[in-house]
Amino acid sequence: MQFLNWDGTFKFDAFTDMGTLGEPTSGTSTQVYGRASLATWGDASDSFTIFGTADADLIYLDTSNTDTPRLINVTQIFSGDGNDIVDLTTPRYQYGAVAIDGGNGDDWLLGNDGNDSISGGTGNDMIKGYGGNDRIDGGSGNDRLYGGRGNDKLSGSTGNDYLSGGLGNDTLKGGTGSDIFLFENNPVKSNVDTIMDFSVKYDSIHLEKDVFTKLGPLGRLKASAFWTGSAAHDKNDRIIYNDHTGDLYYDPDGTGSAAKKLIAKLSKHLPITEKDFFIV
């Protein structure tokens, strides 16, 4: 390992571990440029901005010699061009809220437990917010967006995107293109999402079979399992859309004794049919 002093900016080009940066002066705002893994420290008054390069970068903030959080207050990461990976999922560090910009390329951007703001930029990106109340924007391209835990805001922007809010009360906006909204968590009050712009013409809703166990076989929902109204009208109804409120429900036994469960909130008066739902 090489120990280096901070002077406000540090640049490196190694593909492997670049070493350990010496502790900066309290209150420092530091910029780091390069393409490698980074191990460093800070305190509550320091902030770090990390820039990638025009190549395929790996920005993975971790160290193997301590279980004590030593890196805090990384505030911005710009991965630049190329097909990049930014991974902040290690539990060893306290990042707080981080702004990640994937730039150009097909990127993998993985947040942390803070309230992150993650933008994929151009390219077909995969973005996961993990913990915290995150804001995720896929940008242009066909992106896969996962909110994780927390009350997240996901926007696909342009392209044919795949959006899964995860746990929490999330707000989902597909944007332009043919988008897929995935629901794969238990339909309880704390997991009800809002879809801002569902397009019957272009979009679809996917329901995880292991969670919604009474929907029938994999594939498109059967016509007999869908109903528009305030409640089920026979024993076969499983997905119920209330067009007066926009509420979308799952009912495991139709007119049976089990109560319907709210899945999501959509716009009112949509011409939704069983063709908009798929069991996956």
Short mmCIF file of C-alpha atoms in Angstrom, two decimals:
data_model
loop_
_atom_site.label_atom_id
_atom_site.label_comp_id
_atom_site.label_asym_id
_atom_site.label_seq_id
_atom_site.Cartn_x
_atom_site.Cartn_y
_atom_site.Cartn_z
CA MET A 1 0.00 0.00 0.00
CA GLN A 2 1.11 3.53 -0.73
CA PHE A 3 0.09 6.34 1.62
CA LEU A 4 -0.51 9.70 -0.02
CA ASN A 5 -1.31 13.17 1.24
CA TRP A 6 -4.43 15.03 0.14
CA ASP A 7 -4.06 18.32 -1.72
CA GLY A 8 -7.65 18.67 -2.95
CA THR A 9 -7.22 16.59 -6.11
CA PHE A 10 -5.81 13.11 -6.67
CA LYS A 11 -5.45 11.31 -10.00
CA PHE A 12 -4.60 7.69 -10.77
CA ASP A 13 -4.79 5.32 -13.73
CA ALA A 14 -4.15 1.88 -12.28
CA PHE A 15 -6.56 -0.95 -12.97
CA THR A 16 -5.91 -2.46 -9.54
CA ASP A 17 -5.89 -1.18 -5.95
CA MET A 18 -4.35 2.27 -6.02
CA GLY A 19 -3.46 2.29 -2.36
CA THR A 20 -4.66 4.10 0.70
CA LEU A 21 -5.04 7.84 0.81
CA GLY A 22 -3.82 9.56 3.94
CA GLU A 23 -6.44 11.28 6.07
CA PRO A 24 -7.37 14.73 4.75
CA THR A 25 -7.55 17.87 6.75
CA SER A 26 -10.90 18.36 8.46
CA GLY A 27 -13.32 20.27 6.25
CA THR A 28 -11.61 19.24 3.00
CA SER A 29 -13.56 18.98 -0.26
CA THR A 30 -11.58 16.52 -2.33
CA GLN A 31 -11.80 15.42 -5.98
CA VAL A 32 -10.53 11.99 -6.99
CA TYR A 33 -10.01 10.97 -10.62
CA GLY A 34 -9.31 7.48 -11.91
CA ARG A 35 -10.39 3.93 -12.59
CA ALA A 36 -9.72 1.53 -9.76
CA SER A 37 -10.84 0.53 -6.30
CA LEU A 38 -10.42 3.15 -3.62
CA ALA A 39 -9.80 2.92 0.11
CA THR A 40 -9.70 6.06 2.21
CA TRP A 41 -11.03 7.85 5.25
CA GLY A 42 -12.73 11.10 6.28
CA ASP A 43 -14.77 12.74 8.99
CA ALA A 44 -18.13 14.45 9.14
CA SER A 45 -16.80 17.73 7.72
CA ASP A 46 -15.01 16.24 4.68
CA SER A 47 -16.60 15.63 1.27
CA PHE A 48 -15.35 13.57 -1.67
CA THR A 49 -16.10 13.82 -5.39
CA ILE A 50 -14.94 10.91 -7.56
CA PHE A 51 -14.59 11.09 -11.35
CA GLY A 52 -14.22 8.15 -13.71
CA THR A 53 -12.55 8.20 -17.13
CA ALA A 54 -13.56 7.70 -20.74
CA ASP A 55 -12.81 3.97 -20.40
CA ALA A 56 -14.73 1.22 -18.61
CA ASP A 57 -14.33 2.11 -14.93
CA LEU A 58 -14.80 0.15 -11.72
CA ILE A 59 -15.45 2.37 -8.73
CA TYR A 60 -15.72 0.13 -5.70
CA LEU A 61 -15.13 1.76 -2.34
CA ASP A 62 -13.91 -0.81 0.14
CA THR A 63 -11.00 -2.08 2.20
CA SER A 64 -10.20 -5.49 3.62
CA ASN A 65 -8.35 -4.57 6.80
CA THR A 66 -11.08 -3.14 9.03
CA ASP A 67 -14.73 -3.61 9.92
CA THR A 68 -14.99 -0.07 11.26
CA PRO A 69 -16.55 2.58 9.01
CA ARG A 70 -13.71 4.80 7.79
CA LEU A 71 -14.99 6.33 4.57
CA ILE A 72 -17.75 8.88 4.99
CA ASN A 73 -19.23 11.78 3.05
CA VAL A 74 -18.63 10.66 -0.51
CA THR A 75 -21.07 13.11 -2.07
CA GLN A 76 -20.67 12.79 -5.86
CA ILE A 77 -19.48 10.16 -8.30
CA PHE A 78 -19.19 10.77 -12.05
CA SER A 79 -18.24 7.54 -13.79
CA GLY A 80 -17.71 9.16 -17.21
CA ASP A 81 -17.86 7.34 -20.54
CA GLY A 82 -17.53 3.61 -21.07
CA ASN A 83 -19.42 0.69 -19.52
CA ASP A 84 -18.86 1.40 -15.83
CA ILE A 85 -19.57 -0.24 -12.48
CA VAL A 86 -20.13 1.87 -9.38
CA ASP A 87 -20.68 -0.28 -6.28
CA LEU A 88 -21.43 1.34 -2.91
CA THR A 89 -23.10 -1.69 -1.34
CA THR A 90 -20.38 -2.61 1.15
CA PRO A 91 -21.67 -2.24 4.76
CA ARG A 92 -18.29 -1.02 6.02
CA TYR A 93 -18.72 2.62 5.15
CA GLN A 94 -21.09 5.45 5.94
CA TYR A 95 -21.60 7.23 2.64
CA GLY A 96 -24.73 9.21 3.39
CA ALA A 97 -26.56 10.62 0.39
CA VAL A 98 -24.54 10.19 -2.80
CA ALA A 99 -25.19 11.61 -6.28
CA ILE A 100 -24.06 9.13 -8.97
CA ASP A 101 -23.93 10.02 -12.66
CA GLY A 102 -23.28 7.10 -15.00
CA GLY A 103 -22.52 9.29 -18.02
CA ASN A 104 -22.32 7.50 -21.36
CA GLY A 105 -22.21 3.72 -21.68
CA ASP A 106 -24.04 0.67 -20.33
CA ASP A 107 -23.46 1.08 -16.59
CA TRP A 108 -24.15 -0.85 -13.38
CA LEU A 109 -24.80 1.68 -10.60
CA LEU A 110 -25.40 0.37 -7.09
CA GLY A 111 -26.29 2.77 -4.29
CA ASN A 112 -26.13 2.44 -0.51
CA ASP A 113 -28.32 3.00 2.55
CA GLY A 114 -28.38 6.80 2.13
CA ASN A 115 -30.88 8.87 0.17
CA ASP A 116 -29.08 8.61 -3.16
CA SER A 117 -29.66 10.40 -6.44
CA ILE A 118 -28.63 8.14 -9.32
CA SER A 119 -28.72 8.96 -13.02
CA GLY A 120 -27.86 6.43 -15.69
CA GLY A 121 -27.22 8.96 -18.45
CA THR A 122 -27.10 7.43 -21.92
CA GLY A 123 -26.90 3.69 -22.51
CA ASN A 124 -28.70 0.58 -21.25
CA ASP A 125 -28.11 0.82 -17.51
CA MET A 126 -28.87 -1.31 -14.46
CA ILE A 127 -29.44 0.82 -11.34
CA LYS A 128 -30.22 -0.28 -7.78
CA GLY A 129 -30.87 2.18 -4.99
CA TYR A 130 -30.79 -0.30 -2.07
CA GLY A 131 -31.61 1.47 1.25
CA GLY A 132 -32.79 5.03 1.72
CA ASN A 133 -35.30 7.17 -0.13
CA ASP A 134 -33.63 7.28 -3.52
CA ARG A 135 -34.23 9.22 -6.73
CA ILE A 136 -33.33 7.11 -9.78
CA ASP A 137 -33.41 8.27 -13.40
CA GLY A 138 -32.50 5.83 -16.14
CA GLY A 139 -31.88 8.50 -18.75
CA SER A 140 -31.88 7.43 -22.39
CA GLY A 141 -31.66 3.74 -23.26
CA ASN A 142 -33.42 0.56 -22.14
CA ASP A 143 -32.77 0.58 -18.39
CA ARG A 144 -33.49 -1.70 -15.44
CA LEU A 145 -34.31 0.30 -12.29
CA TYR A 146 -34.70 -1.16 -8.79
CA GLY A 147 -35.55 1.02 -5.82
CA GLY A 148 -34.74 -1.38 -3.00
CA ARG A 149 -35.80 -0.35 0.51
CA GLY A 150 -37.29 3.06 1.21
CA ASN A 151 -39.79 5.35 -0.48
CA ASP A 152 -38.11 5.80 -3.84
CA LYS A 153 -38.80 7.78 -7.00
CA LEU A 154 -37.97 5.93 -10.22
CA SER A 155 -38.09 7.44 -13.70
CA GLY A 156 -37.27 5.49 -16.82
CA SER A 157 -37.15 8.61 -19.04
CA THR A 158 -36.68 7.52 -22.67
CA GLY A 159 -36.41 3.92 -23.84
CA ASN A 160 -38.08 0.63 -22.98
CA ASP A 161 -37.47 0.42 -19.24
CA TYR A 162 -38.04 -2.07 -16.44
CA LEU A 163 -39.03 -0.58 -13.07
CA SER A 164 -39.32 -2.28 -9.69
CA GLY A 165 -39.86 -0.08 -6.64
CA GLY A 166 -39.06 -2.83 -4.15
CA LEU A 167 -40.07 -2.26 -0.53
CA GLY A 168 -41.67 1.02 0.50
CA ASN A 169 -44.20 3.39 -1.04
CA ASP A 170 -42.52 4.22 -4.32
CA THR A 171 -43.37 6.54 -7.18
CA LEU A 172 -42.80 5.04 -10.63
CA LYS A 173 -42.70 6.89 -13.94
CA GLY A 174 -41.87 4.95 -17.08
CA GLY A 175 -41.47 7.91 -19.42
CA THR A 176 -41.54 7.32 -23.17
CA GLY A 177 -41.23 3.85 -24.64
CA SER A 178 -42.74 0.46 -23.76
CA ASP A 179 -42.11 0.07 -20.03
CA ILE A 180 -42.60 -2.80 -17.59
CA PHE A 181 -43.62 -2.26 -13.96
CA LEU A 182 -42.70 -5.21 -11.75
CA PHE A 183 -44.37 -5.99 -8.43
CA GLU A 184 -42.52 -8.64 -6.43
CA ASN A 185 -43.22 -7.81 -2.78
CA ASN A 186 -46.11 -8.56 -0.46
CA PRO A 187 -49.11 -6.28 -1.15
CA VAL A 188 -49.29 -4.54 2.21
CA LYS A 189 -49.93 -0.87 2.98
CA SER A 190 -46.22 -0.09 3.36
CA ASN A 191 -45.47 -1.43 -0.14
CA VAL A 192 -48.16 0.32 -2.21
CA ASP A 193 -46.59 2.12 -5.19
CA THR A 194 -47.91 4.85 -7.47
CA ILE A 195 -47.52 4.56 -11.25
CA MET A 196 -47.66 8.08 -12.62
CA ASP A 197 -47.96 7.47 -16.34
CA PHE A 198 -49.15 3.96 -17.13
CA SER A 199 -49.84 3.66 -20.87
CA VAL A 200 -52.33 0.97 -21.84
CA LYS A 201 -51.01 1.13 -25.39
CA TYR A 202 -47.34 0.62 -24.56
CA ASP A 203 -46.75 -0.49 -20.95
CA SER A 204 -47.41 -3.64 -18.94
CA ILE A 205 -47.50 -4.79 -15.33
CA HIS A 206 -45.64 -7.91 -14.24
CA LEU A 207 -46.63 -9.76 -11.08
CA GLU A 208 -44.29 -12.18 -9.30
CA LYS A 209 -45.95 -15.60 -9.08
CA ASP A 210 -44.20 -16.50 -5.81
CA VAL A 211 -45.93 -13.51 -4.17
CA PHE A 212 -49.25 -13.42 -6.02
CA THR A 213 -49.77 -17.14 -5.78
CA LYS A 214 -53.41 -17.36 -6.93
CA LEU A 215 -53.10 -15.68 -10.32
CA GLY A 216 -52.77 -18.85 -12.35
CA PRO A 217 -50.00 -20.07 -14.68
CA LEU A 218 -47.10 -18.01 -15.96
CA GLY A 219 -47.82 -15.73 -18.88
CA ARG A 220 -50.60 -13.30 -19.64
CA LEU A 221 -53.38 -13.01 -17.07
CA LYS A 222 -56.57 -14.90 -18.00
CA ALA A 223 -59.54 -12.76 -18.99
CA SER A 224 -61.68 -14.37 -16.29
CA ALA A 225 -59.18 -13.26 -13.61
CA PHE A 226 -59.56 -9.52 -14.32
CA TRP A 227 -62.36 -7.20 -13.29
CA THR A 228 -63.02 -3.47 -13.45
CA GLY A 229 -64.97 -2.24 -10.46
CA SER A 230 -64.76 -1.56 -6.74
CA ALA A 231 -64.71 -5.25 -5.76
CA ALA A 232 -64.69 -8.76 -7.20
CA HIS A 233 -67.89 -9.84 -8.90
CA ASP A 234 -67.26 -13.62 -8.90
CA LYS A 235 -64.93 -16.23 -7.47
CA ASN A 236 -62.49 -16.07 -10.43
CA ASP A 237 -61.50 -12.41 -10.10
CA ARG A 238 -57.89 -11.91 -9.02
CA ILE A 239 -56.84 -8.47 -10.32
CA ILE A 240 -59.33 -5.66 -9.75
CA TYR A 241 -58.99 -2.14 -11.13
CA ASN A 242 -61.24 0.52 -9.65
CA ASP A 243 -61.49 2.99 -12.51
CA HIS A 244 -63.11 5.64 -10.28
CA THR A 245 -60.15 5.79 -7.87
CA GLY A 246 -57.29 4.32 -9.90
CA ASP A 247 -56.63 1.69 -7.21
CA LEU A 248 -55.32 -1.69 -8.35
CA TYR A 249 -56.01 -4.71 -6.12
CA TYR A 250 -55.04 -8.34 -5.79
CA ASP A 251 -57.79 -10.64 -4.52
CA PRO A 252 -56.68 -14.22 -3.80
CA ASP A 253 -60.19 -15.70 -3.87
CA GLY A 254 -62.52 -13.28 -5.68
CA THR A 255 -65.82 -13.11 -3.83
CA GLY A 256 -64.50 -15.47 -1.14
CA SER A 257 -63.74 -14.54 2.45
CA ALA A 258 -60.19 -13.23 1.86
CA ALA A 259 -59.93 -9.46 1.58
CA LYS A 260 -58.58 -7.76 -1.52
CA LYS A 261 -55.15 -6.13 -1.14
CA LEU A 262 -54.06 -2.83 -2.67
CA ILE A 263 -51.05 -3.23 -5.00
CA ALA A 264 -50.68 0.17 -6.64
CA LYS A 265 -52.33 3.46 -7.49
CA LEU A 266 -52.78 4.33 -11.18
CA SER A 267 -54.55 7.09 -13.04
CA LYS A 268 -58.34 7.01 -13.09
CA HIS A 269 -60.46 5.79 -16.00
CA LEU A 270 -57.75 3.85 -17.83
CA PRO A 271 -59.02 1.29 -20.37
CA ILE A 272 -57.01 -1.48 -18.71
CA THR A 273 -57.75 -5.14 -19.48
CA GLU A 274 -56.20 -8.51 -18.63
CA LYS A 275 -53.85 -7.98 -21.61
CA ASP A 276 -51.87 -5.47 -19.55
CA PHE A 277 -50.85 -8.04 -16.89
CA PHE A 278 -48.31 -10.83 -16.94
CA ILE A 279 -47.48 -13.44 -14.30
CA VAL A 280 -43.71 -13.96 -14.07
#
